[in-house]
Amino acid sequence: MLQLKGKSAVVTGGSRGIGRSIAINLARLGASVAVNYTSNSAAAEETVKEITGSGGKAIAIAANVAQAQQANTLIESAAEQFGTVHILVNSAGITRDGLLMRMKDEEWQQVIQTNLTGVFNCTRAVSRIMLKQRWGRIVNISSIVGIKGNAGQANYCASKAGVIGFTKAAAKELGSRGITVNAIAPGYIQTDMTGKLPQSARDEMLSRVLLGRPGRPEDVAWLAAFLSSDLSSYITGQIISVDGGIVM
Ligand code: NAP
């Protein structure tokens, strides 16, 4: 049965959207969860309240994952609070869309630094703990546009393609110590991130979804829970799309 009793997890970007749903789901299955965010403390507290209100265990930890020192402190604080960290879900992510011809240096750097370097920073920090305990689950949230590209998102697509390469390399380095590393590539999921896109862009994405509806954060959260559990112990280095059938 899918359960995570006795496990502790860090979910980066766990305060909103896909990360929030993953954090709530992991806690519902019995894990203690550190809900990471960078600036919106109200959303993080609300997520923690939702978990603790249903009898789960959660704390909010502010940290900008793009900064190595803050990522180290995030993992150390969670390990201190819960005794260790068994599960890391790297969900923190941002977009700064624009045509590459006009893309500013800082738009490129912010996205790479948060979406790709952030995954490296947190994974490096947690790997020290997981290697010692010879058990770990790392789930990276990539994107289908990291597989197929998307006009107007050169920075974002590069960061998400980078996460795919990183996932495979980390799986190869850590597999012999009982640590699995997988990535989920969501398609069009209804969150604040996609809510700010123009209606025409959302309609266009929807037209390519075989199942005829946008994804919900829970659609991603169930796969993340499975990949965080003992049930997925023979799956590593995989990139699994949750996209209603866009990529096949
Ligand atoms: P969202 O609703 O905008 O939430 C983003 C989350 O990331 C928030 O909790 C935010 O914290 C946090 N965050 C942003 N920058 C951070 C940083 N530097 N350090 C720590 N936390 C940071 O986004 P979402 O749609 O749920 O996306 C979650 C992940 O899924 C992202 O990696 C995204 O690229 C990926 N994804 C999303 C879709 C989609 O359709 N929505 C599709 C494919 C992939 P604050 O609240 O403090 O800002």
Short mmCIF file of C-alpha atoms and ligand atoms in Angstrom, two decimals:
data_model
loop_
_atom_site.label_atom_id
_atom_site.label_comp_id
_atom_site.label_asym_id
_atom_site.label_seq_id
_atom_site.Cartn_x
_atom_site.Cartn_y
_atom_site.Cartn_z
CA MET A 1 0.00 0.00 0.00
CA LEU A 2 1.16 3.54 -0.72
CA GLN A 3 2.16 5.02 2.62
CA LEU A 4 4.99 7.22 3.94
CA LYS A 5 4.76 6.76 7.71
CA GLY A 6 8.06 7.57 9.44
CA LYS A 7 9.44 9.40 6.40
CA SER A 8 10.37 13.08 6.29
CA ALA A 9 10.28 15.22 3.18
CA VAL A 10 11.36 18.60 1.87
CA VAL A 11 9.22 20.05 -0.90
CA THR A 12 10.78 23.12 -2.51
CA GLY A 13 8.15 25.52 -3.77
CA GLY A 14 5.76 23.59 -1.54
CA SER A 15 3.64 26.59 -0.69
CA ARG A 16 1.71 26.96 -3.93
CA GLY A 17 0.55 25.10 -7.04
CA ILE A 18 2.01 21.69 -7.82
CA GLY A 19 4.42 21.75 -4.85
CA ARG A 20 1.57 22.53 -2.46
CA SER A 21 -0.47 19.61 -3.70
CA ILE A 22 2.58 17.31 -3.43
CA ALA A 23 3.28 18.50 0.15
CA ILE A 24 -0.33 17.91 1.21
CA ASN A 25 -0.38 14.49 -0.42
CA LEU A 26 2.92 13.34 1.15
CA ALA A 27 1.66 14.47 4.56
CA ARG A 28 -1.68 12.71 4.03
CA LEU A 29 0.30 9.50 3.43
CA GLY A 30 2.11 9.95 6.75
CA ALA A 31 5.29 11.92 5.95
CA SER A 32 6.48 14.93 7.96
CA VAL A 33 6.86 17.73 5.44
CA ALA A 34 8.99 20.88 5.25
CA VAL A 35 7.11 23.31 3.02
CA ASN A 36 9.66 25.57 1.35
CA TYR A 37 8.89 28.94 -0.21
CA THR A 38 10.84 32.08 -1.01
CA SER A 39 8.66 35.14 -0.41
CA ASN A 40 4.97 34.38 0.08
CA SER A 41 4.87 33.37 3.74
CA ALA A 42 1.06 33.62 3.91
CA ALA A 43 0.67 30.91 1.25
CA ALA A 44 3.23 28.71 3.02
CA GLU A 45 1.49 29.11 6.38
CA GLU A 46 -1.84 28.32 4.75
CA THR A 47 -0.43 25.08 3.30
CA VAL A 48 1.08 24.11 6.66
CA LYS A 49 -2.29 24.85 8.33
CA GLU A 50 -4.10 22.67 5.82
CA ILE A 51 -1.75 19.78 6.66
CA THR A 52 -1.69 20.19 10.43
CA GLY A 53 -5.46 20.79 10.46
CA SER A 54 -5.95 17.27 9.09
CA GLY A 55 -3.60 15.77 11.70
CA GLY A 56 -0.42 15.84 9.60
CA LYS A 57 3.00 17.20 10.47
CA ALA A 58 4.44 20.17 8.57
CA ILE A 59 6.63 23.22 8.99
CA ALA A 60 7.28 26.16 6.65
CA ILE A 61 10.88 27.04 5.80
CA ALA A 62 11.78 30.18 3.83
CA ALA A 63 14.80 29.76 1.53
CA ASN A 64 15.74 30.90 -1.93
CA VAL A 65 16.88 27.63 -3.52
CA ALA A 66 18.85 29.58 -6.13
CA GLN A 67 21.35 30.47 -3.38
CA ALA A 68 23.52 27.52 -2.33
CA GLN A 69 23.87 28.67 1.28
CA GLN A 70 20.10 29.04 1.68
CA ALA A 71 19.51 25.63 0.09
CA ASN A 72 22.01 24.08 2.54
CA THR A 73 20.26 25.74 5.47
CA LEU A 74 16.86 24.55 4.20
CA ILE A 75 17.98 20.91 4.18
CA GLU A 76 19.86 21.25 7.51
CA SER A 77 16.84 22.84 9.23
CA ALA A 78 14.49 20.12 7.97
CA ALA A 79 16.93 17.40 9.10
CA GLU A 80 17.21 19.07 12.50
CA GLN A 81 13.43 19.31 12.92
CA PHE A 82 12.59 15.81 11.69
CA GLY A 83 15.79 13.88 12.53
CA THR A 84 16.68 13.32 8.86
CA VAL A 85 15.39 13.84 5.30
CA HIS A 86 14.22 10.82 3.27
CA ILE A 87 12.47 12.59 0.39
CA LEU A 88 13.32 15.69 -1.63
CA VAL A 89 10.86 17.05 -4.16
CA ASN A 90 12.34 19.88 -6.23
CA SER A 91 9.27 21.80 -7.36
CA ALA A 92 10.35 25.46 -6.97
CA GLY A 93 10.24 27.13 -10.35
CA ILE A 94 9.66 30.41 -12.15
CA THR A 95 9.10 31.69 -15.67
CA ARG A 96 10.37 34.87 -17.33
CA ASP A 97 8.98 34.39 -20.84
CA GLY A 98 10.00 36.33 -23.95
CA LEU A 99 11.44 35.85 -27.39
CA LEU A 100 15.12 35.00 -27.12
CA MET A 101 16.15 37.87 -29.38
CA ARG A 102 14.84 40.29 -26.73
CA MET A 103 15.52 38.22 -23.62
CA LYS A 104 17.43 40.14 -20.96
CA ASP A 105 20.49 38.61 -19.28
CA GLU A 106 18.74 38.68 -15.92
CA GLU A 107 15.66 36.88 -17.32
CA TRP A 108 17.91 34.09 -18.57
CA GLN A 109 19.96 33.92 -15.36
CA GLN A 110 17.05 34.08 -12.89
CA VAL A 111 15.29 31.16 -14.55
CA ILE A 112 18.41 28.99 -14.88
CA GLN A 113 19.50 29.85 -11.35
CA THR A 114 16.13 28.99 -9.78
CA ASN A 115 14.94 26.07 -11.91
CA LEU A 116 18.23 24.30 -12.58
CA THR A 117 20.86 25.51 -10.09
CA GLY A 118 18.19 25.32 -7.37
CA VAL A 119 17.70 21.61 -8.11
CA PHE A 120 21.48 21.10 -7.97
CA ASN A 121 21.83 23.08 -4.72
CA CYS A 122 19.13 21.13 -2.87
CA THR A 123 20.11 17.74 -4.27
CA ARG A 124 23.77 18.23 -3.36
CA ALA A 125 22.80 19.23 0.19
CA VAL A 126 20.41 16.31 0.71
CA SER A 127 22.64 13.71 -0.96
CA ARG A 128 25.09 13.89 1.97
CA ILE A 129 22.31 12.82 4.34
CA MET A 130 20.79 10.23 2.00
CA LEU A 131 24.14 8.60 1.20
CA LYS A 132 24.77 8.03 4.91
CA GLN A 133 21.34 6.52 5.53
CA ARG A 134 21.45 4.52 2.29
CA TRP A 135 17.90 5.42 1.40
CA GLY A 136 16.47 8.38 -0.44
CA ARG A 137 13.91 9.53 -2.96
CA ILE A 138 14.52 12.59 -5.13
CA VAL A 139 11.76 13.78 -7.43
CA ASN A 140 12.50 16.68 -9.76
CA ILE A 141 9.73 18.62 -11.45
CA SER A 142 10.82 19.23 -15.03
CA SER A 143 8.36 20.01 -17.84
CA ILE A 144 7.30 18.66 -21.22
CA VAL A 145 8.79 21.81 -22.76
CA GLY A 146 12.18 20.59 -21.53
CA ILE A 147 11.60 17.65 -23.91
CA LYS A 148 10.01 19.36 -26.89
CA GLY A 149 10.87 23.09 -26.54
CA ASN A 150 8.50 26.06 -26.71
CA ALA A 151 8.78 29.38 -28.51
CA GLY A 152 9.10 32.27 -26.07
CA GLN A 153 10.57 30.10 -23.31
CA ALA A 154 14.22 29.51 -24.28
CA ASN A 155 15.38 30.11 -20.70
CA TYR A 156 12.66 27.94 -19.14
CA CYS A 157 13.04 25.11 -21.69
CA ALA A 158 16.83 25.10 -21.21
CA SER A 159 16.41 24.94 -17.42
CA LYS A 160 13.91 22.07 -17.64
CA ALA A 161 16.01 20.15 -20.19
CA GLY A 162 18.93 20.66 -17.81
CA VAL A 163 16.89 19.11 -15.00
CA ILE A 164 16.38 16.02 -17.17
CA GLY A 165 20.14 15.58 -17.74
CA PHE A 166 20.82 16.29 -14.08
CA THR A 167 18.24 13.68 -13.01
CA LYS A 168 19.91 10.98 -15.10
CA ALA A 169 23.44 11.85 -13.88
CA ALA A 170 22.33 11.93 -10.24
CA ALA A 171 20.50 8.60 -10.66
CA LYS A 172 23.74 7.05 -11.92
CA GLU A 173 25.80 8.49 -9.05
CA LEU A 174 23.40 7.65 -6.23
CA GLY A 175 21.68 4.43 -7.31
CA SER A 176 24.10 2.03 -5.62
CA ARG A 177 23.22 3.58 -2.22
CA GLY A 178 19.47 3.01 -2.39
CA ILE A 179 18.67 6.51 -3.63
CA THR A 180 16.37 6.89 -6.62
CA VAL A 181 16.24 10.07 -8.69
CA ASN A 182 13.38 10.63 -11.13
CA ALA A 183 11.76 13.55 -12.87
CA ILE A 184 8.16 14.35 -13.64
CA ALA A 185 7.44 16.33 -16.80
CA PRO A 186 4.05 17.99 -16.34
CA GLY A 187 2.12 19.41 -19.28
CA TYR A 188 -0.49 22.14 -18.80
CA ILE A 189 -1.40 22.20 -15.10
CA GLN A 190 -3.75 24.84 -13.66
CA THR A 191 -1.71 26.91 -11.18
CA ASP A 192 -0.73 30.57 -10.66
CA MET A 193 2.10 29.97 -13.16
CA THR A 194 -0.21 29.09 -16.06
CA GLY A 195 -3.03 31.35 -14.80
CA LYS A 196 -1.02 34.41 -15.83
CA LEU A 197 -0.69 33.24 -19.46
CA PRO A 198 -2.96 34.88 -22.08
CA GLN A 199 -6.21 32.95 -22.74
CA SER A 200 -5.09 32.31 -26.33
CA ALA A 201 -1.93 30.52 -25.10
CA ARG A 202 -3.99 28.41 -22.67
CA ASP A 203 -6.50 27.51 -25.41
CA GLU A 204 -3.63 26.50 -27.69
CA MET A 205 -2.11 24.22 -25.02
CA LEU A 206 -5.51 22.70 -24.27
CA SER A 207 -6.10 21.93 -27.94
CA ARG A 208 -3.11 19.52 -27.80
CA VAL A 209 -4.27 17.62 -24.70
CA LEU A 210 -5.71 14.25 -25.77
CA LEU A 211 -7.74 13.96 -22.56
CA GLY A 212 -9.43 17.30 -23.25
CA ARG A 213 -8.88 19.06 -19.92
CA PRO A 214 -6.09 20.96 -18.19
CA GLY A 215 -4.19 19.01 -15.53
CA ARG A 216 -4.77 19.53 -11.83
CA PRO A 217 -1.89 19.76 -9.33
CA GLU A 218 -3.20 16.49 -7.79
CA ASP A 219 -2.59 14.71 -11.10
CA VAL A 220 1.13 15.36 -10.55
CA ALA A 221 1.01 14.85 -6.78
CA TRP A 222 -0.02 11.19 -7.00
CA LEU A 223 2.93 10.30 -9.19
CA ALA A 224 5.26 12.26 -6.90
CA ALA A 225 3.92 10.29 -3.91
CA PHE A 226 4.50 6.98 -5.68
CA LEU A 227 8.04 7.98 -6.69
CA SER A 228 8.68 9.03 -3.05
CA SER A 229 7.62 5.67 -1.65
CA ASP A 230 9.05 2.17 -1.23
CA LEU A 231 6.74 0.99 -4.02
CA SER A 232 8.91 2.67 -6.66
CA SER A 233 12.20 1.18 -5.44
CA TYR A 234 13.11 -0.28 -8.87
CA ILE A 235 12.49 2.93 -10.83
CA THR A 236 15.29 5.46 -11.24
CA GLY A 237 16.63 7.90 -13.83
CA GLN A 238 13.20 8.12 -15.47
CA ILE A 239 11.39 11.12 -16.89
CA ILE A 240 7.65 10.57 -16.66
CA SER A 241 5.19 12.91 -18.34
CA VAL A 242 1.91 13.86 -16.69
CA ASP A 243 0.36 15.80 -19.54
CA GLY A 244 -2.92 14.25 -20.65
CA GLY A 245 -1.18 12.77 -23.67
CA ILE A 246 0.58 15.76 -25.26
CA VAL A 247 3.97 14.02 -25.51
CA MET A 248 3.97 10.45 -26.81
P1 NAP B 1 3.60 28.28 -8.93
O1 NAP B 1 2.17 28.00 -8.65
O2 NAP B 1 4.02 29.58 -9.51
O3 NAP B 1 4.43 28.02 -7.55
C1 NAP B 1 5.81 28.21 -7.54
C2 NAP B 1 6.36 27.83 -6.19
O4 NAP B 1 7.79 27.91 -6.25
C3 NAP B 1 5.93 28.75 -5.05
O5 NAP B 1 5.80 27.96 -3.89
C4 NAP B 1 7.11 29.70 -4.92
O6 NAP B 1 7.27 30.29 -3.63
C5 NAP B 1 8.25 28.74 -5.19
N1 NAP B 1 9.49 29.41 -5.59
C6 NAP B 1 9.73 30.19 -6.68
N2 NAP B 1 11.01 30.60 -6.70
C7 NAP B 1 11.61 30.04 -5.62
C8 NAP B 1 12.92 30.09 -5.09
N3 NAP B 1 13.91 30.78 -5.68
N4 NAP B 1 13.19 29.42 -3.95
C9 NAP B 1 12.21 28.70 -3.32
N5 NAP B 1 10.94 28.63 -3.78
C10 NAP B 1 10.65 29.29 -4.91
O7 NAP B 1 4.21 27.17 -9.92
P2 NAP B 1 3.66 25.73 -10.34
O8 NAP B 1 2.86 25.89 -11.57
O9 NAP B 1 3.10 25.02 -9.17
O10 NAP B 1 5.04 25.06 -10.76
C11 NAP B 1 5.73 24.16 -9.91
C12 NAP B 1 6.82 23.47 -10.70
O11 NAP B 1 6.22 22.76 -11.78
C13 NAP B 1 7.80 24.45 -11.34
O12 NAP B 1 9.09 23.90 -11.33
C14 NAP B 1 7.29 24.56 -12.77
O13 NAP B 1 8.30 24.94 -13.65
C15 NAP B 1 6.81 23.16 -13.01
N6 NAP B 1 5.83 23.00 -14.08
C16 NAP B 1 4.62 23.61 -14.02
C17 NAP B 1 3.70 23.43 -15.04
C18 NAP B 1 2.35 24.06 -15.04
O14 NAP B 1 1.62 23.90 -16.03
N7 NAP B 1 1.94 24.74 -13.98
C19 NAP B 1 4.04 22.62 -16.13
C20 NAP B 1 5.28 22.02 -16.16
C21 NAP B 1 6.17 22.20 -15.13
P3 NAP B 1 6.60 31.75 -3.29
O15 NAP B 1 5.15 31.47 -3.06
O16 NAP B 1 7.31 32.21 -2.08
O17 NAP B 1 6.82 32.60 -4.50
#
